[in-house]
Amino acid sequence: MLISVSDSCHAGTRTDESGPKLVELVDTSQKVNATVNVGSPTVVPDDVTAIQEALLENCKNSDVIITTGGTGFSKRDVTPEATLEIVERRCSGLEIAMHTASMRITPMAALSRAIIGIRGSTLIINMPGSVKAVKECWEAVEPVLNHAIALLKDADDGTEHQKMMKK
C-alpha cells in the first residue's frame, strides 16, 4: 500500500508524482516478490489524524505500507509524528540504511525525519516526497524488503540467511 501525504495533492492543486514513481519502482523491481503490490497511491493531507487513519486502515491488509511526503522540517510535515504514534517497534537499522544511502547523494538528506516501524505484521516506511528522494530511499530498502516481510509473517525458512553465509 502506498500513501502520498500532501496538502496540495489532496486539494488537487498539484499532481502527485512521487506516488506513481514509487508504484513504478515496486512493479519493476527484480528484488521484490511479485506478491508485494502497492496498488494506486492514496493521497491524504498533511494532517496527523488523516495519516493515522490511512495507516491504521491499511495495516489490516498490507504487508508493507510506504508513505511519501511530510518528512521534512515544515510545520505541516507531520508524517513521522503520525507514524510514531501507531508503530509498536522502530526499525532503526532500516532507517539508518535509508538515510545513509541518501546522504551519499546529497547533504540535504539530513533534513529528512523519515522513520520506519512495525505495527502488528505490517512494515511502515516513511519516504520524503520528492521523486528523486523516493528513488534513493527505495534503492536502500528494496534489497531487504522480501526478507523483512517474511520475518514479519513468520514465513522465514532460513534460505536468505543460508545465502548470506555462503558469500
Tab-separated table of C-alpha atoms in Angstrom:
chain	number	residue	atom	x	y	z
A	1	MET	CA	0.000	0.000	0.000
A	2	LEU	CA	1.189	3.477	-0.788
A	3	ILE	CA	0.079	6.690	0.900
A	4	SER	CA	1.111	10.058	-0.537
A	5	VAL	CA	0.976	12.803	2.078
A	6	SER	CA	0.496	16.256	0.599
A	7	ASP	CA	-1.906	19.118	1.239
A	8	SER	CA	-1.614	20.410	-2.327
A	9	CYS	CA	-2.052	16.998	-3.983
A	10	HIS	CA	-5.006	16.234	-1.720
A	11	ALA	CA	-6.573	19.598	-2.644
A	12	GLY	CA	-5.981	18.907	-6.340
A	13	THR	CA	-3.744	21.931	-6.891
A	14	ARG	CA	-0.689	19.771	-7.590
A	15	THR	CA	-0.227	16.359	-9.189
A	16	ASP	CA	1.309	13.593	-7.104
A	17	GLU	CA	4.491	12.484	-8.856
A	18	SER	CA	6.324	10.591	-6.110
A	19	GLY	CA	3.487	8.118	-5.506
A	20	PRO	CA	3.279	6.952	-9.123
A	21	LYS	CA	7.093	6.816	-9.295
A	22	LEU	CA	7.156	4.501	-6.287
A	23	VAL	CA	4.458	2.288	-7.838
A	24	GLU	CA	6.656	2.033	-10.936
A	25	LEU	CA	9.747	1.184	-8.855
A	26	VAL	CA	7.944	-1.560	-6.926
A	27	ASP	CA	6.247	-3.001	-10.013
A	28	THR	CA	9.513	-3.187	-11.978
A	29	SER	CA	11.679	-4.414	-9.106
A	30	GLN	CA	13.713	-7.559	-9.697
A	31	LYS	CA	14.360	-7.871	-5.948
A	32	VAL	CA	10.856	-7.656	-4.512
A	33	ASN	CA	8.490	-10.594	-4.540
A	34	ALA	CA	5.664	-10.266	-7.050
A	35	THR	CA	3.168	-10.608	-4.194
A	36	VAL	CA	4.160	-7.139	-2.950
A	37	ASN	CA	1.563	-4.964	-4.617
A	38	VAL	CA	1.251	-1.328	-3.653
A	39	GLY	CA	-1.703	-0.550	-5.923
A	40	SER	CA	-2.594	3.069	-6.633
A	41	PRO	CA	-1.444	5.696	-4.177
A	42	THR	CA	-3.943	7.050	-1.685
A	43	VAL	CA	-3.478	10.792	-1.190
A	44	VAL	CA	-4.077	12.317	2.243
A	45	PRO	CA	-3.414	15.823	3.588
A	46	ASP	CA	-0.552	16.714	5.943
A	47	ASP	CA	-2.699	16.007	8.980
A	48	VAL	CA	-1.814	13.610	11.816
A	49	THR	CA	-5.338	12.209	12.098
A	50	ALA	CA	-5.756	11.684	8.336
A	51	ILE	CA	-2.358	9.983	8.087
A	52	GLN	CA	-3.043	7.738	11.074
A	53	GLU	CA	-6.482	6.753	9.785
A	54	ALA	CA	-4.977	5.761	6.426
A	55	LEU	CA	-2.160	3.828	8.101
A	56	LEU	CA	-4.426	2.000	10.549
A	57	GLU	CA	-6.972	1.088	7.883
A	58	ASN	CA	-4.301	-0.275	5.575
A	59	CYS	CA	-2.375	-2.163	8.277
A	60	LYS	CA	-5.271	-4.625	8.310
A	61	ASN	CA	-4.475	-5.984	4.835
A	62	SER	CA	-0.948	-4.873	3.932
A	63	ASP	CA	2.454	-6.439	4.441
A	64	VAL	CA	4.118	-3.101	3.784
A	65	ILE	CA	2.897	0.492	3.681
A	66	ILE	CA	5.106	3.168	2.187
A	67	THR	CA	4.326	6.826	2.740
A	68	THR	CA	5.780	9.631	0.654
A	69	GLY	CA	5.907	13.220	1.803
A	70	GLY	CA	5.604	15.123	5.028
A	71	THR	CA	9.004	14.124	6.427
A	72	GLY	CA	10.802	17.466	6.303
A	73	PHE	CA	11.125	20.448	8.638
A	74	SER	CA	7.989	22.372	7.640
A	75	LYS	CA	5.341	22.859	10.325
A	76	ARG	CA	2.912	20.832	8.183
A	77	ASP	CA	5.381	17.919	7.826
A	78	VAL	CA	3.865	15.529	10.379
A	79	THR	CA	4.163	12.099	8.776
A	80	PRO	CA	6.852	10.876	11.226
A	81	GLU	CA	4.816	12.036	14.232
A	82	ALA	CA	1.682	10.319	12.919
A	83	THR	CA	3.631	7.139	12.247
A	84	LEU	CA	5.449	7.135	15.588
A	85	GLU	CA	2.151	7.147	17.450
A	86	ILE	CA	0.968	3.916	15.824
A	87	VAL	CA	4.093	1.794	15.318
A	88	GLU	CA	4.893	-0.742	18.010
A	89	ARG	CA	8.571	-1.160	17.141
A	90	ARG	CA	11.079	1.065	15.332
A	91	CYS	CA	13.371	-0.337	12.654
A	92	SER	CA	16.422	1.811	13.308
A	93	GLY	CA	18.710	-0.275	11.080
A	94	LEU	CA	16.472	0.302	8.068
A	95	GLU	CA	16.162	3.981	8.959
A	96	ILE	CA	19.949	4.320	9.113
A	97	ALA	CA	20.383	2.428	5.836
A	98	MET	CA	17.878	4.665	4.078
A	99	HIS	CA	19.316	7.899	5.466
A	100	THR	CA	22.922	6.836	4.806
A	101	ALA	CA	22.179	5.916	1.200
A	102	SER	CA	20.522	9.285	0.634
A	103	MET	CA	23.307	11.186	2.413
A	104	ARG	CA	25.819	9.706	-0.040
A	105	ILE	CA	23.950	11.515	-2.803
A	106	THR	CA	23.050	14.832	-1.173
A	107	PRO	CA	23.664	16.502	2.174
A	108	MET	CA	20.033	17.683	2.039
A	109	ALA	CA	19.018	14.135	3.020
A	110	ALA	CA	19.993	15.117	6.562
A	111	LEU	CA	16.795	17.177	6.612
A	112	SER	CA	14.612	14.073	6.346
A	113	ARG	CA	12.919	12.880	9.525
A	114	ALA	CA	11.571	9.707	7.891
A	115	ILE	CA	11.077	6.730	10.170
A	116	ILE	CA	10.441	3.029	9.646
A	117	GLY	CA	8.499	0.877	12.055
A	118	ILE	CA	6.315	-2.163	12.568
A	119	ARG	CA	2.682	-2.375	13.571
A	120	GLY	CA	1.492	-5.941	14.003
A	121	SER	CA	2.924	-7.701	10.967
A	122	THR	CA	2.992	-4.608	8.750
A	123	LEU	CA	6.172	-2.729	7.912
A	124	ILE	CA	5.597	1.035	7.620
A	125	ILE	CA	8.194	3.050	5.717
A	126	ASN	CA	8.210	6.864	5.537
A	127	MET	CA	9.933	8.361	2.498
A	128	PRO	CA	10.401	12.007	1.512
A	129	GLY	CA	8.075	13.491	-1.079
A	130	SER	CA	10.384	14.260	-3.989
A	131	VAL	CA	10.671	11.807	-6.875
A	132	LYS	CA	14.470	11.866	-6.566
A	133	ALA	CA	14.396	11.090	-2.838
A	134	VAL	CA	11.823	8.320	-3.310
A	135	LYS	CA	14.112	6.607	-5.821
A	136	GLU	CA	17.125	6.928	-3.498
A	137	CYS	CA	15.228	5.622	-0.480
A	138	TRP	CA	13.650	2.782	-2.449
A	139	GLU	CA	17.075	1.592	-3.580
A	140	ALA	CA	18.151	1.422	0.078
A	141	VAL	CA	15.223	-0.684	1.343
A	142	GLU	CA	14.482	-2.743	-1.766
A	143	PRO	CA	17.168	-5.432	-1.205
A	144	VAL	CA	15.856	-6.399	2.247
A	145	LEU	CA	12.121	-5.930	1.800
A	146	ASN	CA	11.227	-9.547	0.945
A	147	HIS	CA	13.149	-10.892	3.911
A	148	ALA	CA	11.669	-8.301	6.277
A	149	ILE	CA	8.144	-9.219	5.171
A	150	ALA	CA	8.870	-12.953	5.513
A	151	LEU	CA	10.120	-12.415	9.063
A	152	LEU	CA	7.033	-10.402	9.984
A	153	LYS	CA	4.752	-13.089	8.549
A	154	ASP	CA	6.675	-15.865	10.337
A	155	ALA	CA	7.376	-17.278	6.876
A	156	ASP	CA	11.174	-17.175	7.057
A	157	ASP	CA	12.543	-20.556	6.053
A	158	GLY	CA	16.203	-19.670	6.627
A	159	THR	CA	17.014	-19.549	2.905
A	160	GLU	CA	18.096	-15.919	2.954
A	161	HIS	CA	20.430	-16.497	5.897
A	162	GLN	CA	21.938	-19.543	4.172
A	163	LYS	CA	22.614	-17.490	1.029
A	164	MET	CA	24.303	-14.771	3.067
A	165	MET	CA	26.525	-17.276	4.874
A	166	LYS	CA	27.866	-18.521	1.522
A	167	LYS	CA	29.035	-15.058	0.452
